[in-house]
């Protein structure tokens, strides 16, 4: 294990993700996507590592660390929401134009203005975020994980699998936007955890991670549509962008349902296995990994 314990590796993963968020926030690292989106992805990966050791570090320390990372994400939530609405309209505009249904240029223009207003209103988010991220980074060293072992890691991943499986059952029993969003959140949490574990069985865990990513992407697109629809409803259709938005609602409703059904079909297959059986598979891979020279667990997210 290259002289590093499981606890060392998980601390290293979390630190690396926070460092990535700091580098983007300070402008040291350029990104292909928007800085806000990239920072939020780093935060989600850091929180995934944190959740794996939730029981071991204690409720108080977990809550403090998780709240700090969550608060950084909240600094950018309004900007990210506006980005998502604009991106979703642009995607729908491409689809509807191919089907000769016309464009939504007035609506797009309104959303561009809305995004610019949020960016101006929260222009200082980087200044606020950096000290919070630096504090979270320093606190990772306080995680008491010297005795953290493979059994505890297996139990943490199994809990995440079980939670996602239950959330899927609720979404299928009551297919509301809120229930599908909760399932997506749980599935993404498991996805990040399996990414961390990938070195213990690269081929199988890559396939499992890819399946979860496909599910999360479908549900993410469905949620983005619902989020946009909420913004478009309630208008009096007096302005041109409101009339365009009203026409778009029918397209959104059909597309959202298709995406949710597609994700549910994938999820039923993925989560057919009982949580204990899934945990047993993780345990067997961890045991094999422990008994051989293998890459650091941190490698999956560090390189």
XYZ file of C-alpha atoms in Angstrom:
303
model
C 0.000 0.000 0.000
C 3.046 2.189 -0.603
C 3.443 2.948 3.101
C 0.128 4.782 3.246
C -2.917 3.725 5.222
C -6.479 3.952 3.969
C -6.927 6.978 6.186
C -3.866 8.648 4.645
C -5.260 8.068 1.171
C -8.711 9.429 1.947
C -7.233 12.518 3.577
C -5.035 12.970 0.521
C -8.003 12.684 -1.851
C -9.996 15.285 0.044
C -7.047 17.677 0.257
C -6.379 17.300 -3.470
C -9.962 18.160 -4.373
C -9.971 21.207 -2.107
C -6.650 22.298 -3.626
C -8.248 22.005 -7.068
C -11.130 24.204 -5.950
C -8.706 26.783 -4.531
C -6.645 26.843 -7.739
C -9.743 27.580 -9.832
C -11.107 30.117 -7.357
C -7.853 32.098 -7.320
C -7.524 31.939 -11.107
C -4.349 29.860 -10.918
C -5.996 27.047 -12.909
C -7.991 27.595 -16.094
C -10.987 25.400 -16.875
C -12.837 24.243 -19.968
C -16.193 24.726 -18.222
C -17.274 27.684 -16.112
C -15.194 28.218 -12.940
C -18.306 27.995 -10.779
C -19.232 24.582 -12.162
C -15.695 23.214 -11.880
C -15.305 24.411 -8.291
C -18.598 22.789 -7.343
C -17.475 19.471 -8.861
C -14.301 19.537 -6.773
C -16.389 20.237 -3.675
C -18.685 17.283 -4.373
C -15.711 14.948 -4.724
C -14.196 16.254 -1.493
C -17.495 15.725 0.309
C -17.676 12.173 -1.076
C -14.345 11.344 0.565
C -15.540 13.013 3.753
C -18.740 10.949 3.856
C -16.760 7.723 3.614
C -15.259 8.462 7.038
C -18.311 10.104 8.578
C -18.731 7.614 11.421
C -15.027 7.338 12.175
C -14.225 11.049 12.539
C -17.281 11.712 14.687
C -20.466 13.678 14.164
C -19.079 17.023 15.306
C -16.021 17.091 13.060
C -17.946 15.694 10.105
C -20.671 18.290 10.476
C -18.181 21.153 10.764
C -16.202 20.058 7.712
C -19.250 19.255 5.602
C -20.919 22.550 6.475
C -17.808 24.477 5.463
C -17.662 22.819 2.030
C -21.415 23.176 1.580
C -21.265 26.875 2.455
C -18.642 27.450 -0.234
C -20.960 25.802 -2.755
C -23.810 28.034 -1.616
C -21.763 31.129 -2.439
C -22.072 30.146 -6.088
C -25.538 28.575 -6.125
C -27.402 31.531 -7.651
C -24.799 31.899 -10.401
C -24.838 28.174 -11.130
C -28.635 28.094 -11.225
C -28.637 30.902 -13.787
C -25.958 29.107 -15.835
C -28.047 25.932 -15.869
C -31.202 27.716 -17.010
C -29.348 29.387 -19.871
C -27.547 26.199 -20.940
C -30.813 24.252 -20.878
C -32.607 26.754 -23.106
C -29.718 26.685 -25.563
C -29.834 22.893 -25.693
C -33.593 22.916 -26.227
C -33.249 25.609 -28.854
C -30.933 23.357 -30.835
C -33.436 20.493 -30.640
C -36.515 22.523 -31.524
C -34.805 24.304 -34.408
C -33.932 20.943 -35.935
C -37.635 20.098 -35.668
C -38.613 23.401 -37.291
C -40.350 24.754 -34.200
C -38.589 28.092 -34.159
C -36.189 29.611 -31.670
C -36.304 31.189 -28.243
C -34.010 34.152 -28.746
C -35.938 36.541 -26.484
C -35.978 34.000 -23.674
C -32.273 33.329 -24.164
C -31.557 37.049 -24.042
C -33.477 37.429 -20.794
C -31.565 34.533 -19.220
C -28.228 35.989 -20.345
C -29.152 39.243 -18.627
C -30.258 37.341 -15.529
C -26.930 35.482 -15.387
C -24.982 38.718 -15.776
C -26.962 40.259 -12.921
C -26.210 37.324 -10.616
C -22.527 37.404 -11.551
C -22.417 41.085 -10.680
C -24.323 40.569 -7.424
C -21.999 37.758 -6.306
C -18.803 39.103 -7.848
C -16.918 38.684 -4.563
C -17.623 34.980 -4.120
C -13.985 34.053 -4.774
C -12.757 36.404 -2.059
C -15.111 34.789 0.441
C -14.474 31.233 -0.733
C -10.672 31.090 -0.530
C -10.287 31.428 3.278
C -13.138 28.963 3.797
C -11.466 26.445 1.501
C -8.092 26.965 3.156
C -9.651 26.303 6.552
C -11.316 23.135 5.273
C -8.006 22.018 3.761
C -6.168 22.464 7.058
C -8.880 20.630 9.004
C -8.463 17.463 6.931
C -5.296 16.725 8.916
C -7.461 16.489 12.044
C -9.343 13.436 10.791
C -8.566 10.614 13.289
C -8.170 7.807 10.761
C -5.059 5.928 11.849
C -7.170 2.825 12.548
C -9.491 3.160 9.554
C -9.693 -0.197 7.777
C -11.188 -1.966 4.781
C -14.173 -3.256 6.739
C -15.181 0.283 7.681
C -14.701 1.424 4.099
C -16.854 -1.424 2.806
C -19.607 -0.534 5.297
C -19.567 3.116 4.221
C -19.935 2.252 0.531
C -22.624 -0.320 1.291
C -24.601 2.331 3.202
C -24.417 4.637 0.203
C -25.593 1.861 -2.114
C -28.469 1.029 0.236
C -29.468 4.687 0.493
C -29.500 5.100 -3.289
C -31.501 1.893 -3.697
C -34.132 3.116 -1.229
C -34.286 6.492 -2.954
C -34.882 4.719 -6.276
C -37.765 2.741 -4.766
C -39.347 5.966 -3.502
C -38.944 7.641 -6.896
C -40.565 4.704 -8.671
C -43.427 4.551 -6.167
C -44.006 8.317 -6.378
C -42.297 9.648 -9.536
C -42.089 13.299 -8.544
C -39.333 15.693 -9.535
C -38.260 15.922 -5.889
C -37.983 12.142 -5.467
C -35.979 11.725 -8.659
C -33.696 14.545 -7.557
C -33.102 12.815 -4.208
C -32.295 9.599 -6.019
C -29.895 11.433 -8.327
C -28.124 12.957 -5.322
C -27.703 9.528 -3.730
C -26.586 7.916 -6.984
C -23.979 10.630 -7.582
C -22.684 10.170 -4.051
C -22.176 6.465 -4.749
C -20.610 7.287 -8.121
C -17.960 9.500 -6.514
C -17.228 6.833 -3.914
C -16.753 4.126 -6.551
C -14.398 6.444 -8.440
C -12.278 6.612 -5.303
C -12.265 2.816 -5.048
C -11.516 2.182 -8.716
C -7.872 1.070 -8.242
C -8.987 -2.020 -6.301
C -10.737 -3.432 -9.404
C -10.215 -1.014 -12.296
C -12.265 -2.755 -14.989
C -15.386 -3.632 -13.004
C -15.494 -0.424 -10.994
C -14.998 1.671 -14.116
C -18.025 -0.054 -15.654
C -20.080 0.474 -12.503
C -19.002 4.115 -12.345
C -19.902 4.617 -16.002
C -23.374 3.168 -15.389
C -23.930 5.518 -12.470
C -22.665 8.463 -14.476
C -25.097 7.650 -17.297
C -27.960 7.515 -14.774
C -26.882 10.747 -13.124
C -26.566 12.515 -16.473
C -30.091 11.533 -17.528
C -31.517 12.599 -14.188
C -29.438 15.765 -14.232
C -30.889 16.761 -17.586
C -34.394 15.977 -16.312
C -33.795 18.099 -13.219
C -32.429 20.969 -15.311
C -35.608 20.885 -17.402
C -37.775 20.940 -14.293
C -35.710 23.770 -12.866
C -36.180 25.802 -16.037
C -39.903 25.018 -16.127
C -40.314 26.379 -12.596
C -38.755 29.634 -13.774
C -41.056 29.839 -16.797
C -44.342 29.087 -15.056
C -46.485 31.790 -13.558
C -45.808 34.475 -16.134
C -48.662 36.500 -17.587
C -47.299 36.100 -21.144
C -47.237 39.863 -21.665
C -43.595 39.902 -22.738
C -42.207 38.101 -25.751
C -39.804 35.987 -23.691
C -42.702 34.812 -21.507
C -44.650 33.733 -24.581
C -41.615 31.839 -25.839
C -41.226 30.223 -22.422
C -44.857 29.146 -22.363
C -44.424 27.383 -25.718
C -41.335 25.646 -24.391
C -43.127 24.136 -21.381
C -44.796 21.416 -23.451
C -41.430 20.350 -24.885
C -39.950 20.295 -21.384
C -42.671 18.074 -19.927
C -42.306 15.421 -22.634
C -38.500 15.444 -22.523
C -38.377 15.308 -18.728
C -40.587 12.225 -18.576
C -38.512 10.427 -21.213
C -35.283 11.144 -19.338
C -36.677 9.962 -16.005
C -37.962 6.723 -17.513
C -34.629 6.075 -19.204
C -32.747 6.625 -15.947
C -35.157 4.397 -14.013
C -34.610 1.527 -16.453
C -30.842 1.762 -16.021
C -31.201 2.063 -12.259
C -33.429 -0.990 -11.885
C -30.717 -3.116 -13.443
C -27.891 -1.511 -11.468
C -29.626 -1.731 -8.085
C -31.087 -5.223 -8.532
C -28.372 -6.585 -6.232
C -29.061 -6.622 -2.487
C -26.958 -4.142 -0.471
C -25.256 -6.919 1.500
C -24.280 -8.722 -1.704
C -22.931 -5.494 -3.173
C -20.975 -4.937 0.031
C -19.580 -8.465 -0.138
C -18.242 -7.785 -3.616
C -16.564 -4.593 -2.422
C -15.098 -6.490 0.538
C -13.635 -9.222 -1.678
C -11.994 -6.663 -3.970
C -10.582 -4.778 -0.997
C -9.172 -8.003 0.438
C -7.469 -8.875 -2.851
C -6.131 -5.334 -3.117
C -4.725 -5.444 0.409
C -2.849 -8.656 -0.363
C -1.020 -7.382 -3.403
C 1.041 -4.427 -4.548
C -1.533 -2.030 -5.905
C -1.880 1.665 -6.728
C -2.729 4.096 -4.000
C -6.448 4.585 -3.500
C -5.830 8.267 -4.052
C -4.580 7.655 -7.574
C -8.044 7.578 -9.147
C -8.737 11.201 -8.271
C -5.223 12.586 -7.918
C -3.761 11.961 -11.344
